[in-house]
Coordinates of C-alpha atoms in Angstrom, one line a residue:
Chain V
M1 CA 53.5 10.3 -32.1
A2 CA 53.2 13.9 -33.0
E3 CA 51.7 14.7 -36.4
V4 CA 54.1 16.1 -39.0
I5 CA 52.8 19.4 -40.2
S6 CA 53.7 21.0 -43.4
P7 CA 54.5 24.6 -42.7
T8 CA 52.5 26.1 -45.5
R9 CA 50.4 29.2 -45.7
M10 CA 47.4 27.1 -46.5
N11 CA 47.9 25.0 -43.4
L12 CA 48.3 28.2 -41.4
L13 CA 45.0 29.6 -42.7
Q14 CA 43.3 26.2 -42.0
R15 CA 44.7 26.1 -38.4
R16 CA 43.6 29.7 -37.7
N17 CA 40.1 28.8 -39.0
Q18 CA 40.0 25.7 -36.8
L19 CA 41.1 27.7 -33.8
R20 CA 38.3 30.3 -34.3
V21 CA 35.7 27.5 -34.6
A22 CA 37.1 25.8 -31.5
Q23 CA 36.9 29.0 -29.5
Q24 CA 33.3 29.6 -30.7
G25 CA 32.6 26.0 -29.7
V26 CA 34.0 26.5 -26.2
D27 CA 31.9 29.6 -25.8
L28 CA 28.7 27.8 -27.0
L29 CA 29.3 24.7 -24.8
K30 CA 29.9 26.9 -21.8
R31 CA 26.6 28.7 -22.4
K32 CA 24.9 25.3 -22.8
R33 CA 26.5 24.0 -19.6
D34 CA 25.4 27.1 -17.7
A35 CA 21.8 26.7 -18.9
L36 CA 21.9 23.0 -18.0
V37 CA 23.3 23.8 -14.5
A38 CA 20.5 26.3 -14.0
D39 CA 17.9 23.7 -15.0
F40 CA 19.7 21.1 -12.9
F41 CA 19.4 23.2 -9.7
K42 CA 15.7 23.8 -10.4
V43 CA 15.1 20.1 -10.8
V44 CA 17.2 19.4 -7.7
R45 CA 14.9 21.6 -5.7
E46 CA 11.8 19.8 -7.2
S47 CA 13.5 16.4 -6.4
L48 CA 14.2 17.3 -2.8
A49 CA 10.6 18.5 -2.3
A50 CA 9.3 15.3 -3.9
R51 CA 11.6 13.2 -1.6
E52 CA 10.4 15.0 1.4
S53 CA 6.8 14.5 0.5
L54 CA 7.5 10.8 -0.1
S55 CA 9.1 10.5 3.3
A56 CA 6.2 12.3 5.0
A57 CA 3.6 10.2 3.1
C58 CA 5.4 6.9 4.0
R59 CA 5.7 7.9 7.7
D60 CA 2.0 8.5 8.1
S61 CA 0.9 5.6 5.8
Y62 CA 2.9 2.9 7.5
V63 CA 1.6 3.8 10.9
A64 CA -2.0 3.8 9.5
L65 CA -1.3 0.5 7.8
S66 CA 0.0 -1.1 10.9
L67 CA -3.0 0.0 12.9
A68 CA -5.3 -1.3 10.2
K69 CA -3.5 -4.6 10.1
A70 CA -3.7 -4.8 13.8
W71 CA -7.4 -4.3 13.8
E72 CA -8.6 -6.1 10.7
G73 CA -5.9 -8.7 10.8
R74 CA -3.2 -9.2 8.1
E75 CA -5.6 -11.7 6.4
A76 CA -8.5 -9.1 5.9
L77 CA -6.1 -6.5 4.7
E78 CA -4.4 -8.7 2.2
A79 CA -7.8 -9.9 1.0
A80 CA -8.9 -6.3 0.4
A81 CA -5.8 -5.7 -1.7
L82 CA -6.2 -8.8 -3.8
P83 CA -8.6 -7.3 -6.5
A84 CA -7.1 -3.8 -6.3
G85 CA -4.2 -4.4 -8.7
R86 CA -4.0 -2.2 -11.9
E87 CA -1.8 -0.8 -14.5
I88 CA -0.9 2.9 -14.3
L89 CA -0.1 4.7 -17.6
M90 CA 1.9 7.9 -17.7
D91 CA 2.3 10.5 -20.4
I92 CA 6.0 11.2 -21.1
E93 CA 6.8 14.1 -23.4
I94 CA 10.4 14.7 -24.6
R95 CA 11.6 18.3 -24.3
S96 CA 14.8 19.5 -25.9
L97 CA 17.0 21.6 -23.8
W98 CA 20.1 22.8 -25.8
G99 CA 19.8 19.6 -27.8
T100 CA 19.5 17.4 -24.8
R101 CA 16.4 15.2 -24.8
I102 CA 14.8 15.5 -21.3
P103 CA 11.6 13.5 -20.4
E104 CA 8.8 15.5 -18.9
V105 CA 6.4 13.1 -17.1
T106 CA 2.8 14.1 -16.6
L107 CA 1.7 12.4 -13.3
P108 CA -1.6 10.6 -13.6
E109 CA -4.3 10.7 -11.0
V110 CA -3.6 7.7 -8.8
R111 CA -6.2 8.2 -6.1
R112 CA -9.3 6.3 -6.8
P113 CA -12.8 6.5 -5.4
L114 CA -13.7 3.7 -3.0
L115 CA -15.7 1.6 -5.4
E116 CA -13.1 1.8 -8.2
R117 CA -10.6 0.0 -6.0
G118 CA -12.8 -3.1 -6.2
Q119 CA -13.2 -3.1 -2.5
N120 CA -16.5 -4.1 -1.0
P121 CA -17.6 -1.2 1.4
V122 CA -19.6 -3.6 3.5
A123 CA -16.6 -5.8 4.2
T124 CA -13.8 -3.2 4.1
S125 CA -13.2 -1.1 7.2
A126 CA -12.7 2.6 7.2
R127 CA -9.2 2.0 8.5
T128 CA -8.4 -0.2 5.5
I129 CA -10.0 2.4 3.1
E130 CA -7.9 5.2 4.7
S131 CA -4.8 3.0 4.5
A132 CA -5.4 2.3 0.8
S133 CA -6.0 6.0 0.1
N134 CA -2.8 6.9 2.0
F135 CA -0.8 4.4 -0.1
E136 CA -2.2 5.9 -3.3
E137 CA -0.7 9.1 -2.1
V138 CA 2.6 7.3 -1.4
L139 CA 2.4 6.0 -5.0
T140 CA 1.9 9.5 -6.3
A141 CA 4.9 10.7 -4.4
I142 CA 7.0 7.8 -5.7
L143 CA 6.0 8.7 -9.3
A144 CA 6.9 12.3 -8.6
V145 CA 10.3 11.3 -7.2
G146 CA 10.9 9.0 -10.2
A147 CA 10.0 11.7 -12.7
T148 CA 12.3 14.3 -11.2
E149 CA 15.2 11.9 -10.7
V150 CA 15.1 10.7 -14.3
K151 CA 15.3 14.3 -15.4
L152 CA 18.1 14.9 -12.9
R153 CA 20.1 12.0 -14.2
R154 CA 19.7 13.0 -17.8
I155 CA 20.7 16.6 -17.1
G156 CA 23.6 15.5 -14.9
E157 CA 24.9 13.2 -17.6
E158 CA 24.7 16.0 -20.2
I159 CA 26.5 18.5 -17.9
K160 CA 29.3 15.9 -17.4
K161 CA 29.5 15.3 -21.2
T162 CA 29.6 19.1 -21.9
T163 CA 32.2 19.7 -19.3
R164 CA 34.4 16.9 -20.8
R165 CA 34.0 18.5 -24.2
V166 CA 34.9 22.0 -22.9
N167 CA 37.9 20.6 -21.1
A168 CA 39.0 18.7 -24.2
L169 CA 38.7 21.8 -26.4
E170 CA 40.3 24.2 -23.8
Q171 CA 43.2 21.9 -22.7
V172 CA 44.0 19.8 -25.7
V173 CA 42.6 21.1 -29.0
I174 CA 43.0 24.8 -28.6
P175 CA 46.6 24.6 -27.2
R176 CA 47.6 22.2 -30.0
L177 CA 46.1 24.5 -32.7
V178 CA 47.8 27.6 -31.1
S179 CA 51.2 25.8 -31.0
E180 CA 50.7 24.6 -34.6
T181 CA 49.8 28.1 -35.7
R182 CA 52.8 29.5 -33.9
F183 CA 55.1 26.8 -35.5
I184 CA 53.8 27.4 -39.0
S185 CA 54.0 31.2 -38.6
S186 CA 57.5 31.1 -37.3
V187 CA 58.7 28.8 -40.1
L188 CA 57.0 31.0 -42.7
E189 CA 58.5 34.1 -41.1
Q190 CA 61.9 32.5 -41.1
R191 CA 61.5 31.6 -44.7
A192 CA 60.5 35.2 -45.5
R193 CA 63.5 36.5 -43.7
E194 CA 65.8 34.0 -45.6
D195 CA 64.2 35.1 -48.9
V196 CA 64.8 38.8 -48.1
F197 CA 68.4 38.0 -47.1
R198 CA 69.0 35.9 -50.2
L199 CA 67.5 38.7 -52.4
K200 CA 69.7 41.3 -50.7
R201 CA 72.8 39.1 -51.3
I202 CA 71.9 38.7 -54.9
K203 CA 71.2 42.4 -55.3
K204 CA 74.6 43.1 -53.7
K205 CA 76.4 40.7 -56.0
L206 CA 74.7 42.2 -59.0
E207 CA 75.7 45.7 -57.9
A208 CA 79.3 44.6 -57.3
K209 CA 79.5 42.9 -60.7
K210 CA 78.1 46.1 -62.4
S211 CA 80.6 48.4 -60.6
G212 CA 83.5 46.0 -61.4
A213 CA 82.6 46.0 -65.0
Chain O
M1 CA -25.0 -35.2 23.9
P2 CA -23.2 -32.2 25.4
D3 CA -25.4 -29.3 26.1
F4 CA -24.7 -25.7 27.0
P5 CA -24.0 -26.3 30.8
Y6 CA -21.2 -28.7 29.8
I7 CA -19.9 -26.4 27.0
N8 CA -20.0 -23.4 29.2
A9 CA -18.1 -25.2 31.9
R10 CA -15.3 -25.9 29.4
V11 CA -15.5 -22.4 28.0
R12 CA -15.2 -20.9 31.6
A13 CA -12.0 -23.0 32.0
M14 CA -10.7 -21.5 28.8
R15 CA -11.7 -18.0 30.0
S16 CA -9.2 -18.4 32.8
R17 CA -6.4 -18.6 30.2
L18 CA -7.2 -15.2 28.7
L19 CA -4.7 -12.5 29.5
T20 CA -5.4 -10.4 32.6
A21 CA -5.3 -6.6 32.5
A22 CA -1.9 -6.7 34.3
Q23 CA -0.4 -9.1 31.7
L24 CA -1.7 -6.9 28.9
D25 CA -0.1 -3.9 30.6
E26 CA 3.2 -5.7 30.9
L27 CA 3.1 -6.5 27.2
L28 CA 2.2 -2.9 26.4
G29 CA 5.2 -1.8 28.4
A30 CA 7.7 -3.8 26.2
P31 CA 9.9 -1.1 24.6
T32 CA 10.9 -3.2 21.6
L33 CA 9.6 -6.1 19.6
P34 CA 12.1 -8.7 21.0
A35 CA 11.0 -7.6 24.5
F36 CA 7.4 -8.1 23.5
L37 CA 8.1 -11.5 22.1
Q38 CA 9.9 -12.4 25.3
A39 CA 6.9 -11.3 27.3
L40 CA 4.5 -13.1 25.0
A41 CA 6.5 -16.3 25.5
S42 CA 5.4 -16.3 29.2
T43 CA 1.7 -16.3 28.3
P44 CA -0.6 -19.1 27.0
Y45 CA 0.5 -18.0 23.5
A46 CA 4.0 -19.4 24.1
G47 CA 3.5 -22.7 22.2
D48 CA 1.9 -21.0 19.2
L49 CA 4.6 -18.4 19.2
Q50 CA 7.4 -20.9 19.3
E51 CA 5.9 -22.8 16.3
A52 CA 5.4 -19.5 14.4
L53 CA 9.0 -18.3 15.1
V54 CA 10.3 -21.4 13.3
R55 CA 8.7 -20.3 10.0
F56 CA 8.5 -16.5 10.4
E57 CA 10.1 -13.7 12.3
G58 CA 9.0 -10.4 13.8
V59 CA 5.5 -9.1 13.6
R60 CA 4.6 -11.8 11.0
A61 CA 5.4 -14.5 13.6
V62 CA 3.2 -12.8 16.1
D63 CA 0.3 -12.6 13.5
E64 CA 0.8 -16.3 12.7
A65 CA 0.9 -17.3 16.4
L66 CA -2.3 -15.3 17.2
A67 CA -4.1 -16.7 14.1
R68 CA -3.1 -20.2 15.0
N69 CA -4.2 -19.8 18.6
L70 CA -7.6 -18.3 17.5
H71 CA -8.0 -21.2 15.1
R72 CA -7.3 -23.8 17.8
T73 CA -9.7 -22.0 20.2
T74 CA -12.6 -22.1 17.8
R75 CA -11.9 -25.7 16.8
K76 CA -11.8 -26.7 20.5
I77 CA -15.2 -25.1 21.2
L78 CA -16.7 -26.8 18.2
G79 CA -15.1 -30.0 19.3
F80 CA -17.1 -30.3 22.5
A81 CA -20.5 -29.3 21.1
D82 CA -22.9 -31.1 18.9
G83 CA -26.6 -31.0 17.9
R84 CA -28.4 -27.7 18.3
P85 CA -25.7 -26.0 20.4
R86 CA -23.1 -26.8 17.7
A87 CA -25.5 -25.5 15.0
L88 CA -25.8 -22.2 16.9
I89 CA -22.0 -22.0 17.5
E90 CA -21.5 -22.7 13.9
V91 CA -23.6 -19.7 13.0
V92 CA -21.3 -17.5 15.1
L93 CA -18.2 -19.0 13.4
L94 CA -19.6 -18.7 9.9
R95 CA -18.3 -15.1 9.8
W96 CA -14.8 -16.5 9.5
D97 CA -16.0 -18.8 6.7
L98 CA -17.4 -15.7 5.0
V99 CA -14.0 -13.9 5.3
N100 CA -12.1 -16.9 4.0
L101 CA -14.5 -17.4 1.0
R102 CA -14.2 -13.7 0.2
V103 CA -10.4 -14.1 0.2
I104 CA -10.4 -17.2 -2.0
V105 CA -12.9 -15.7 -4.5
R106 CA -10.9 -12.4 -4.7
G107 CA -7.7 -14.4 -5.2
K108 CA -9.2 -16.4 -8.1
H109 CA -10.7 -13.2 -9.6
A110 CA -7.4 -11.5 -9.5
G111 CA -5.4 -14.5 -10.7
R112 CA -3.3 -14.7 -7.5
S113 CA -1.1 -17.7 -6.7
G114 CA -2.3 -20.4 -4.3
D115 CA 0.4 -19.6 -1.7
E116 CA -0.5 -15.9 -1.7
V117 CA -4.2 -16.7 -1.1
M118 CA -3.4 -19.4 1.5
A119 CA -1.3 -16.9 3.4
A120 CA -4.3 -14.6 3.6
L121 CA -6.7 -17.2 5.1
L122 CA -7.6 -17.5 8.8
P123 CA -9.1 -21.0 9.3
A124 CA -11.1 -20.1 12.4
G125 CA -14.5 -20.9 11.0
T126 CA -16.3 -24.1 10.3
L127 CA -14.2 -24.8 7.2
G128 CA -11.0 -26.7 8.2
E129 CA -7.6 -26.3 6.7
A130 CA -8.0 -29.3 4.4
A131 CA -11.2 -27.9 2.8
L132 CA -9.6 -24.4 2.5
K133 CA -6.5 -25.9 0.8
E134 CA -8.7 -27.8 -1.6
M135 CA -10.6 -24.6 -2.6
V136 CA -7.4 -22.6 -2.9
T137 CA -6.0 -25.2 -5.4
A138 CA -9.2 -25.2 -7.4
P139 CA -8.5 -23.7 -10.9
D140 CA -11.4 -21.2 -10.8
I141 CA -14.4 -20.0 -8.8
A142 CA -16.5 -22.7 -10.2
G143 CA -14.1 -25.2 -8.7
V144 CA -14.4 -23.5 -5.3
V145 CA -18.2 -23.8 -5.5
G146 CA -17.8 -27.5 -6.4
T147 CA -15.6 -28.1 -3.3
L148 CA -18.1 -26.2 -1.1
E149 CA -20.9 -28.4 -2.4
A150 CA -18.9 -31.5 -1.8
V151 CA -18.3 -30.6 1.9
G152 CA -22.0 -29.7 2.2
H153 CA -21.3 -26.1 3.4
P154 CA -24.3 -23.9 4.0
F155 CA -22.9 -21.3 1.6
A156 CA -22.7 -23.7 -1.3
P157 CA -26.2 -22.9 -2.8
V158 CA -25.7 -19.2 -2.7
M159 CA -22.2 -19.5 -4.0
A160 CA -23.6 -21.4 -7.0
E161 CA -26.2 -18.7 -7.5
A162 CA -23.6 -16.0 -7.3
M163 CA -21.3 -17.9 -9.7
A164 CA -24.1 -18.0 -12.3
G165 CA -24.2 -14.2 -12.3
Y166 CA -20.4 -13.8 -12.1
A167 CA -19.9 -16.1 -15.1
G168 CA -21.9 -13.6 -17.2
N169 CA -20.5 -10.2 -16.0
Q170 CA -17.4 -10.9 -13.9
D171 CA -18.8 -8.5 -11.3
L172 CA -16.9 -9.5 -8.1
L173 CA -18.7 -6.8 -6.0
A174 CA -22.1 -8.3 -6.9
F175 CA -20.7 -11.8 -6.0
E176 CA -19.5 -10.6 -2.6
L177 CA -22.7 -8.7 -1.8
L178 CA -24.7 -11.8 -2.5
L179 CA -22.5 -13.7 -0.1
D180 CA -22.8 -11.0 2.6
R181 CA -26.6 -11.1 2.4
A182 CA -26.6 -14.9 2.4
Y183 CA -24.6 -14.9 5.6
V184 CA -27.1 -12.8 7.5
E185 CA -30.1 -14.4 5.9
R186 CA -28.9 -17.9 6.9
G187 CA -28.0 -16.6 10.4
L188 CA -31.5 -15.1 10.9
R189 CA -33.1 -18.2 9.5
Q190 CA -31.2 -20.4 11.9
T191 CA -32.2 -18.3 14.9
R192 CA -35.9 -18.3 14.2
G193 CA -38.0 -19.6 17.1
R194 CA -38.6 -18.7 20.7
S195 CA -35.7 -20.5 22.4
G196 CA -33.6 -18.2 24.5
D197 CA -30.3 -19.1 22.7
A198 CA -31.8 -18.5 19.3
A199 CA -33.1 -15.1 20.5
V200 CA -29.6 -14.2 21.9
L201 CA -27.9 -15.1 18.6
R202 CA -30.6 -13.2 16.7
E203 CA -30.0 -10.1 18.7
V204 CA -26.2 -10.4 18.2
L205 CA -26.7 -10.8 14.4
Q206 CA -29.1 -7.9 14.2
A207 CA -26.7 -5.7 16.1
E208 CA -24.0 -6.8 13.7
I209 CA -26.2 -6.0 10.7
D210 CA -27.1 -2.6 12.1
A211 CA -23.4 -1.8 12.8
A212 CA -22.3 -2.9 9.4
N213 CA -25.1 -0.8 7.7
A214 CA -24.2 2.3 9.7
K215 CA -20.5 1.9 8.9
T216 CA -21.3 1.3 5.2
A217 CA -23.6 4.4 5.1
L218 CA -20.9 6.7 6.5
K219 CA -18.2 5.2 4.2
L220 CA -20.4 5.6 1.1
G221 CA -21.3 9.1 2.3
S222 CA -17.6 10.0 2.4
A223 CA -17.1 8.5 -1.1
G224 CA -20.1 10.5 -2.4
G225 CA -21.6 10.5 -5.9
L226 CA -24.0 7.5 -5.7
D227 CA -27.7 7.6 -6.3
E228 CA -30.3 5.9 -4.1
E229 CA -30.4 2.7 -6.1
A230 CA -26.6 2.4 -6.1
L231 CA -26.5 3.0 -2.3
L232 CA -29.2 0.4 -1.6
R233 CA -27.1 -2.2 -3.3
F234 CA -24.9 -2.1 -0.2
F235 CA -27.7 -2.2 2.3
I236 CA -28.0 -5.5 4.2
P237 CA -31.6 -6.2 5.3
G238 CA -32.3 -7.8 8.6
G239 CA -31.3 -5.2 11.2
V240 CA -33.8 -3.6 13.6
L241 CA -32.4 -0.1 14.4
L242 CA -31.5 1.0 10.9
P243 CA -34.1 0.5 8.1
A244 CA -33.3 1.2 4.4
D245 CA -34.7 4.8 4.5
L246 CA -32.5 5.7 7.5
F247 CA -29.5 4.1 5.7
L248 CA -30.1 6.4 2.7
A249 CA -30.5 9.4 5.0
L250 CA -27.4 8.6 6.9
S251 CA -25.3 8.3 3.8
A252 CA -26.3 11.8 2.6
S253 CA -24.5 14.7 4.3
S254 CA -27.6 17.0 4.1
T255 CA -29.8 14.5 6.1
R256 CA -27.1 12.9 8.2
A257 CA -27.8 14.9 11.4
S258 CA -31.5 14.2 11.5
A259 CA -30.9 10.5 10.6
W260 CA -28.5 10.3 13.4
R261 CA -31.1 11.7 15.9
R262 CA -33.6 9.1 14.7
L263 CA -31.0 6.4 15.0
R264 CA -30.2 7.5 18.6
I265 CA -34.0 7.3 19.4
N266 CA -34.1 3.8 18.0
G267 CA -31.4 2.9 20.5
F268 CA -28.1 2.9 18.6
P269 CA -25.3 2.3 21.0
I270 CA -23.2 5.5 20.3
R271 CA -24.2 8.9 21.7
D272 CA -22.5 11.4 19.3
L273 CA -21.7 11.1 15.7
P274 CA -17.9 11.3 15.3
E275 CA -16.5 13.4 12.5
T276 CA -14.7 10.7 10.5
P277 CA -15.7 7.2 9.5
I278 CA -12.6 5.9 11.3
E279 CA -13.5 7.5 14.6
F280 CA -17.1 6.2 14.1
E281 CA -15.8 2.7 13.6
R282 CA -13.6 2.9 16.6
A283 CA -16.4 4.1 18.8
L284 CA -18.8 1.5 17.4
D285 CA -16.3 -1.3 17.7
L286 CA -15.8 -0.4 21.3
A287 CA -19.5 -0.3 22.0
T288 CA -20.0 -3.7 20.1
A289 CA -17.1 -5.2 22.0
Q290 CA -18.5 -4.2 25.3
A291 CA -21.9 -5.4 24.5
L292 CA -20.6 -8.8 23.3
A293 CA -18.1 -9.2 26.1
G294 CA -20.9 -8.3 28.5
R295 CA -22.8 -11.4 27.4
Y296 CA -20.2 -13.5 29.2
S297 CA -22.0 -12.6 32.4
G298 CA -25.4 -13.5 30.8
D299 CA -27.3 -16.7 31.0
P300 CA -24.9 -19.3 32.5
L301 CA -26.8 -22.1 30.9
G302 CA -27.1 -20.6 27.4
L303 CA -25.2 -19.4 24.4
D304 CA -24.2 -16.1 26.0
I305 CA -21.1 -17.5 27.6
V306 CA -19.7 -18.8 24.2
I307 CA -20.5 -15.5 22.4
G308 CA -19.0 -13.5 25.3
Y309 CA -15.9 -15.6 25.4
L310 CA -15.3 -15.5 21.6
A311 CA -15.7 -11.7 21.7
L312 CA -13.1 -11.5 24.6
K313 CA -10.7 -13.8 22.7
T314 CA -11.1 -11.9 19.4
Y315 CA -10.5 -8.5 20.9
E316 CA -7.5 -9.9 22.9
V317 CA -6.0 -11.1 19.7
A318 CA -6.6 -7.7 18.0
N319 CA -5.1 -5.9 21.0
L320 CA -2.0 -8.1 21.0
R321 CA -1.5 -7.5 17.2
L322 CA -1.8 -3.8 18.0
V323 CA 0.7 -3.9 20.9
A324 CA 3.2 -5.9 18.7
R325 CA 3.0 -3.3 16.0
G326 CA 3.3 -0.5 18.5
A327 CA 6.5 -2.2 19.9
F328 CA 7.8 -2.8 16.3
L329 CA 7.3 0.8 15.2
G330 CA 8.2 2.3 18.5
L331 CA 4.8 4.1 18.8
P332 CA 4.2 5.9 22.1
R333 CA 2.5 3.7 24.7
E334 CA -0.4 6.1 25.1
A335 CA -1.1 6.1 21.3
V336 CA -1.3 2.3 21.3
R337 CA -3.5 2.3 24.4
R338 CA -5.9 4.8 22.7
E339 CA -6.3 2.4 19.8
M340 CA -6.9 -0.7 22.0
V341 CA -10.4 -2.0 22.9
R342 CA -10.4 -2.7 26.6
V343 CA -13.5 -4.6 27.6

């Protein structure tokens, strides 16, 4: 149900003020969206590169792992992996881009020297060591993909939200304010014309009365 | 009391069931894993493959079938030997016990589940499936040592000694190194004496120690950053071609070339030093495989036949695992052939 508007001068000033603010808001939001889109494409390029390096690392690593498994046996390889588990901690810093909180992940060094993996060099073959080292690279690539895709999702969500706001302002709020301003102006103008007309009639009557007297 | 002439006659009969070069080529020619499985089903591995395919699928089923077959083979050889020949064969099979104990200890150290550890075991050594299961279900490493003592396994005393150190510092690497040393020390102790069989086994063990030390030296050399004391921690004494000073020289890049020349003079089986540890291992594995398989045509009344047969069988299993993976991943046939050890 449409809101009933009192066609007063105060409401007209208020609507004009709101219209100016809304137009400034659209302008600001469009600039924010442009900045976010520029950042989005930069992160898309990073993300594609990270995906590509992940695919390349996986391709080489799985072949090397298969060869190691064939030579050492699944048992020996699984045994080598048993004590190698660990926790990997990452530094995540929150950057603000036009008020949007975007996580910047600092990738930790995942590759470990032979002895830090807990593997016994006497009992672990060079193929297994190479395979473990390859998969540490795969892990690094997975973390890089994760870091860029989280950023990408955040920026993408923010672009969608900003676009929705711009559309709402441009297609709903501003047209409503414009039509309300027009309505109030036309009513006020009509009233002014009626006042002028009424005053002219009164003046005429007063003049006729004076000349008759 | 069966002696080597009887054992060797049985082993020769088993040798006839190893795959021929033509059969291996046929398997290598399989374009896909299902085609490989079909071809493997017409070899002596058919029974094991059928049983494995009930529980697993794909490459995992092949792994299971080959492990089961290897296990049955070693149990069969042990089954028709006793006395001194059995003791010598057990020394050969102890390497699988060493692998299994390492898996169990690592699993306990890392707090892995019993199923996970059990899946990584290969019961091809002297420890049977029941003993291994008992150890896997033990709550901690002390429980594993207790089970080993109960079955009277030769590694029980050294495991107890290693356990005492481990209880204090939780150093798994020290534990494993003690076990590795105990394996060769026991093997060399068992092969003292002048008998031909003991000498054969001693030679095999010493070659194994030299190979392991050479591989370790190059791996540690690639890792870098270790002082002499730290490096010597990984040296296994008991070899003949590679003493401790040569081990140290081989692990340092500045002295590697001269150490390699000395090693060649000592009679090390590889001519040139390959560039990477993987290439070195591939070349050394091939030389070792050829030397071990060559023993099959050694003394017909001695331990050589058993050692040669076990080497042929082990490399056949490794080659089949490789071919299965090649078929699964669609690797070029020539690439798979290059990785294979043909003896």
